[in-house]
Amino acid sequence: MSLRFTLQTSAATASLLACLLIAVAAHGQGGVASVTRGSRDRATMPTPTGMLYSPGVIELQPDSPPRSVDYPVVSRVDSGSVSARAGLRIGDVLLSVNGKDGREARLFRLENGAERWVMRIRRGTEEMELTMEVPPSMRRGRAPSAAPPR
């Protein structure tokens, strides 16, 4: 199978499309595709928030950003992280973050001067609101580290 197309898009979207094309090509040939980025397993890599979530099925439409068909589900919460302190648990469904629909790409994008994310989640049949502090390492204009003592 051979596909050729020209696409003007961001690097992240291009990477996603490349992964999808490899998977489609392998499936069409009765094979299995495995695409990795670097040598580390993303599920075990540290994150600033101490959380990972899976977006589920991604929908690609012309002239619009990628969008998840399903709401993302929290797949990892590190103990002691800002996510754990906010009360997130594995299996929580992210309905919205700061009023932004949970199915939109880049849910945890920082707005200017933001210090927290307000998340609407579903846990089982119950919906609730949790607040997660933005980790200092992610804040824009954060104060420089203290000077060493003399």
JSON list of N, CA and C in Angstrom, two decimals, residues 53-58 66-73 93-108 119-120:
[
{"chain": "A", "resi": 53, "resn": "TYR", "atom": "N", "xyz": [-3.35, 10.84, 31.11]},
{"chain": "A", "resi": 53, "resn": "TYR", "atom": "CA", "xyz": [-4.72, 10.50, 30.75]},
{"chain": "A", "resi": 53, "resn": "TYR", "atom": "C", "xyz": [-4.72, 10.07, 29.30]},
{"chain": "A", "resi": 54, "resn": "SER", "atom": "N", "xyz": [-5.66, 9.21, 28.96]},
{"chain": "A", "resi": 54, "resn": "SER", "atom": "CA", "xyz": [-5.75, 8.73, 27.58]},
{"chain": "A", "resi": 54, "resn": "SER", "atom": "C", "xyz": [-6.94, 9.37, 26.90]},
{"chain": "A", "resi": 55, "resn": "PRO", "atom": "N", "xyz": [-6.71, 9.94, 25.73]},
{"chain": "A", "resi": 55, "resn": "PRO", "atom": "CA", "xyz": [-7.79, 10.65, 25.04]},
{"chain": "A", "resi": 55, "resn": "PRO", "atom": "C", "xyz": [-8.79, 9.74, 24.35]},
{"chain": "A", "resi": 56, "resn": "GLY", "atom": "N", "xyz": [-8.50, 8.46, 24.23]},
{"chain": "A", "resi": 56, "resn": "GLY", "atom": "CA", "xyz": [-9.42, 7.57, 23.53]},
{"chain": "A", "resi": 56, "resn": "GLY", "atom": "C", "xyz": [-9.29, 7.73, 22.03]},
{"chain": "A", "resi": 57, "resn": "VAL", "atom": "N", "xyz": [-10.39, 7.70, 21.31]},
{"chain": "A", "resi": 57, "resn": "VAL", "atom": "CA", "xyz": [-10.40, 7.79, 19.86]},
{"chain": "A", "resi": 57, "resn": "VAL", "atom": "C", "xyz": [-10.27, 9.24, 19.44]},
{"chain": "A", "resi": 58, "resn": "ILE", "atom": "N", "xyz": [-9.32, 9.52, 18.54]},
{"chain": "A", "resi": 58, "resn": "ILE", "atom": "CA", "xyz": [-9.08, 10.88, 18.05]},
{"chain": "A", "resi": 58, "resn": "ILE", "atom": "C", "xyz": [-9.76, 11.05, 16.69]},
{"chain": "A", "resi": 66, "resn": "PRO", "atom": "N", "xyz": [-7.34, 18.39, 16.08]},
{"chain": "A", "resi": 66, "resn": "PRO", "atom": "CA", "xyz": [-7.76, 17.03, 16.48]},
{"chain": "A", "resi": 66, "resn": "PRO", "atom": "C", "xyz": [-8.66, 17.11, 17.71]},
{"chain": "A", "resi": 67, "resn": "ARG", "atom": "N", "xyz": [-9.63, 16.21, 17.77]},
{"chain": "A", "resi": 67, "resn": "ARG", "atom": "CA", "xyz": [-10.59, 16.20, 18.88]},
{"chain": "A", "resi": 67, "resn": "ARG", "atom": "C", "xyz": [-10.86, 14.75, 19.26]},
{"chain": "A", "resi": 68, "resn": "SER", "atom": "N", "xyz": [-10.92, 14.51, 20.55]},
{"chain": "A", "resi": 68, "resn": "SER", "atom": "CA", "xyz": [-11.23, 13.18, 21.05]},
{"chain": "A", "resi": 68, "resn": "SER", "atom": "C", "xyz": [-12.73, 12.94, 20.94]},
{"chain": "A", "resi": 69, "resn": "VAL", "atom": "N", "xyz": [-13.12, 11.77, 20.50]},
{"chain": "A", "resi": 69, "resn": "VAL", "atom": "CA", "xyz": [-14.53, 11.43, 20.41]},
{"chain": "A", "resi": 69, "resn": "VAL", "atom": "C", "xyz": [-15.08, 11.17, 21.81]},
{"chain": "A", "resi": 70, "resn": "ASP", "atom": "N", "xyz": [-14.27, 10.56, 22.66]},
{"chain": "A", "resi": 70, "resn": "ASP", "atom": "CA", "xyz": [-14.66, 10.25, 24.03]},
{"chain": "A", "resi": 70, "resn": "ASP", "atom": "C", "xyz": [-13.96, 11.21, 24.99]},
{"chain": "A", "resi": 71, "resn": "TYR", "atom": "N", "xyz": [-14.48, 11.32, 26.19]},
{"chain": "A", "resi": 71, "resn": "TYR", "atom": "CA", "xyz": [-13.81, 12.11, 27.21]},
{"chain": "A", "resi": 71, "resn": "TYR", "atom": "C", "xyz": [-12.57, 11.35, 27.68]},
{"chain": "A", "resi": 72, "resn": "PRO", "atom": "N", "xyz": [-11.47, 12.05, 27.96]},
{"chain": "A", "resi": 72, "resn": "PRO", "atom": "CA", "xyz": [-10.26, 11.36, 28.40]},
{"chain": "A", "resi": 72, "resn": "PRO", "atom": "C", "xyz": [-10.43, 10.76, 29.80]},
{"chain": "A", "resi": 73, "resn": "VAL", "atom": "N", "xyz": [-9.69, 9.67, 30.02]},
{"chain": "A", "resi": 73, "resn": "VAL", "atom": "CA", "xyz": [-9.75, 8.95, 31.29]},
{"chain": "A", "resi": 73, "resn": "VAL", "atom": "C", "xyz": [-8.36, 8.96, 31.92]},
{"chain": "A", "resi": 93, "resn": "VAL", "atom": "N", "xyz": [-12.95, 10.45, 34.79]},
{"chain": "A", "resi": 93, "resn": "VAL", "atom": "CA", "xyz": [-13.21, 10.94, 33.44]},
{"chain": "A", "resi": 93, "resn": "VAL", "atom": "C", "xyz": [-13.15, 12.46, 33.48]},
{"chain": "A", "resi": 94, "resn": "LEU", "atom": "N", "xyz": [-12.31, 13.06, 32.62]},
{"chain": "A", "resi": 94, "resn": "LEU", "atom": "CA", "xyz": [-12.13, 14.51, 32.58]},
{"chain": "A", "resi": 94, "resn": "LEU", "atom": "C", "xyz": [-13.19, 15.13, 31.66]},
{"chain": "A", "resi": 95, "resn": "LEU", "atom": "N", "xyz": [-14.20, 15.74, 32.25]},
{"chain": "A", "resi": 95, "resn": "LEU", "atom": "CA", "xyz": [-15.28, 16.35, 31.48]},
{"chain": "A", "resi": 95, "resn": "LEU", "atom": "C", "xyz": [-14.92, 17.74, 30.99]},
{"chain": "A", "resi": 96, "resn": "SER", "atom": "N", "xyz": [-14.23, 18.51, 31.85]},
{"chain": "A", "resi": 96, "resn": "SER", "atom": "CA", "xyz": [-13.79, 19.85, 31.44]},
{"chain": "A", "resi": 96, "resn": "SER", "atom": "C", "xyz": [-12.64, 20.30, 32.32]},
{"chain": "A", "resi": 97, "resn": "VAL", "atom": "N", "xyz": [-11.84, 21.21, 31.78]},
{"chain": "A", "resi": 97, "resn": "VAL", "atom": "CA", "xyz": [-10.74, 21.84, 32.53]},
{"chain": "A", "resi": 97, "resn": "VAL", "atom": "C", "xyz": [-10.84, 23.33, 32.28]},
{"chain": "A", "resi": 98, "resn": "ASN", "atom": "N", "xyz": [-11.03, 24.10, 33.35]},
{"chain": "A", "resi": 98, "resn": "ASN", "atom": "CA", "xyz": [-11.22, 25.55, 33.26]},
{"chain": "A", "resi": 98, "resn": "ASN", "atom": "C", "xyz": [-12.30, 25.91, 32.25]},
{"chain": "A", "resi": 99, "resn": "GLY", "atom": "N", "xyz": [-13.38, 25.12, 32.26]},
{"chain": "A", "resi": 99, "resn": "GLY", "atom": "CA", "xyz": [-14.51, 25.38, 31.38]},
{"chain": "A", "resi": 99, "resn": "GLY", "atom": "C", "xyz": [-14.35, 24.88, 29.96]},
{"chain": "A", "resi": 100, "resn": "LYS", "atom": "N", "xyz": [-13.18, 24.34, 29.60]},
{"chain": "A", "resi": 100, "resn": "LYS", "atom": "CA", "xyz": [-12.90, 23.84, 28.26]},
{"chain": "A", "resi": 100, "resn": "LYS", "atom": "C", "xyz": [-13.33, 22.38, 28.18]},
{"chain": "A", "resi": 101, "resn": "ASP", "atom": "N", "xyz": [-14.10, 22.02, 27.16]},
{"chain": "A", "resi": 101, "resn": "ASP", "atom": "CA", "xyz": [-14.59, 20.66, 26.97]},
{"chain": "A", "resi": 101, "resn": "ASP", "atom": "C", "xyz": [-13.43, 19.67, 27.03]},
{"chain": "A", "resi": 102, "resn": "GLY", "atom": "N", "xyz": [-13.60, 18.59, 27.78]},
{"chain": "A", "resi": 102, "resn": "GLY", "atom": "CA", "xyz": [-12.55, 17.60, 27.97]},
{"chain": "A", "resi": 102, "resn": "GLY", "atom": "C", "xyz": [-12.12, 16.88, 26.71]},
{"chain": "A", "resi": 103, "resn": "ARG", "atom": "N", "xyz": [-12.91, 16.96, 25.67]},
{"chain": "A", "resi": 103, "resn": "ARG", "atom": "CA", "xyz": [-12.55, 16.29, 24.42]},
{"chain": "A", "resi": 103, "resn": "ARG", "atom": "C", "xyz": [-11.64, 17.13, 23.53]},
{"chain": "A", "resi": 104, "resn": "GLU", "atom": "N", "xyz": [-11.41, 18.37, 23.90]},
{"chain": "A", "resi": 104, "resn": "GLU", "atom": "CA", "xyz": [-10.54, 19.24, 23.12]},
{"chain": "A", "resi": 104, "resn": "GLU", "atom": "C", "xyz": [-9.07, 18.86, 23.33]},
{"chain": "A", "resi": 105, "resn": "ALA", "atom": "N", "xyz": [-8.24, 19.14, 22.34]},
{"chain": "A", "resi": 105, "resn": "ALA", "atom": "CA", "xyz": [-6.80, 18.87, 22.44]},
{"chain": "A", "resi": 105, "resn": "ALA", "atom": "C", "xyz": [-6.16, 19.83, 23.43]},
{"chain": "A", "resi": 106, "resn": "ARG", "atom": "N", "xyz": [-5.09, 19.42, 24.03]},
{"chain": "A", "resi": 106, "resn": "ARG", "atom": "CA", "xyz": [-4.29, 20.23, 24.95]},
{"chain": "A", "resi": 106, "resn": "ARG", "atom": "C", "xyz": [-5.13, 20.81, 26.09]},
{"chain": "A", "resi": 107, "resn": "LEU", "atom": "N", "xyz": [-5.74, 19.92, 26.82]},
{"chain": "A", "resi": 107, "resn": "LEU", "atom": "CA", "xyz": [-6.60, 20.30, 27.93]},
{"chain": "A", "resi": 107, "resn": "LEU", "atom": "C", "xyz": [-5.91, 21.16, 28.98]},
{"chain": "A", "resi": 108, "resn": "PHE", "atom": "N", "xyz": [-4.68, 20.82, 29.30]},
{"chain": "A", "resi": 108, "resn": "PHE", "atom": "CA", "xyz": [-3.99, 21.49, 30.39]},
{"chain": "A", "resi": 108, "resn": "PHE", "atom": "C", "xyz": [-3.06, 22.59, 29.90]},
{"chain": "A", "resi": 119, "resn": "MET", "atom": "N", "xyz": [-11.12, 21.36, 37.39]},
{"chain": "A", "resi": 119, "resn": "MET", "atom": "CA", "xyz": [-11.50, 20.21, 36.58]},
{"chain": "A", "resi": 119, "resn": "MET", "atom": "C", "xyz": [-12.87, 19.71, 36.99]},
{"chain": "A", "resi": 120, "resn": "ARG", "atom": "N", "xyz": [-13.71, 19.48, 36.01]},
{"chain": "A", "resi": 120, "resn": "ARG", "atom": "CA", "xyz": [-15.00, 18.82, 36.24]},
{"chain": "A", "resi": 120, "resn": "ARG", "atom": "C", "xyz": [-14.78, 17.37, 35.84]}
]
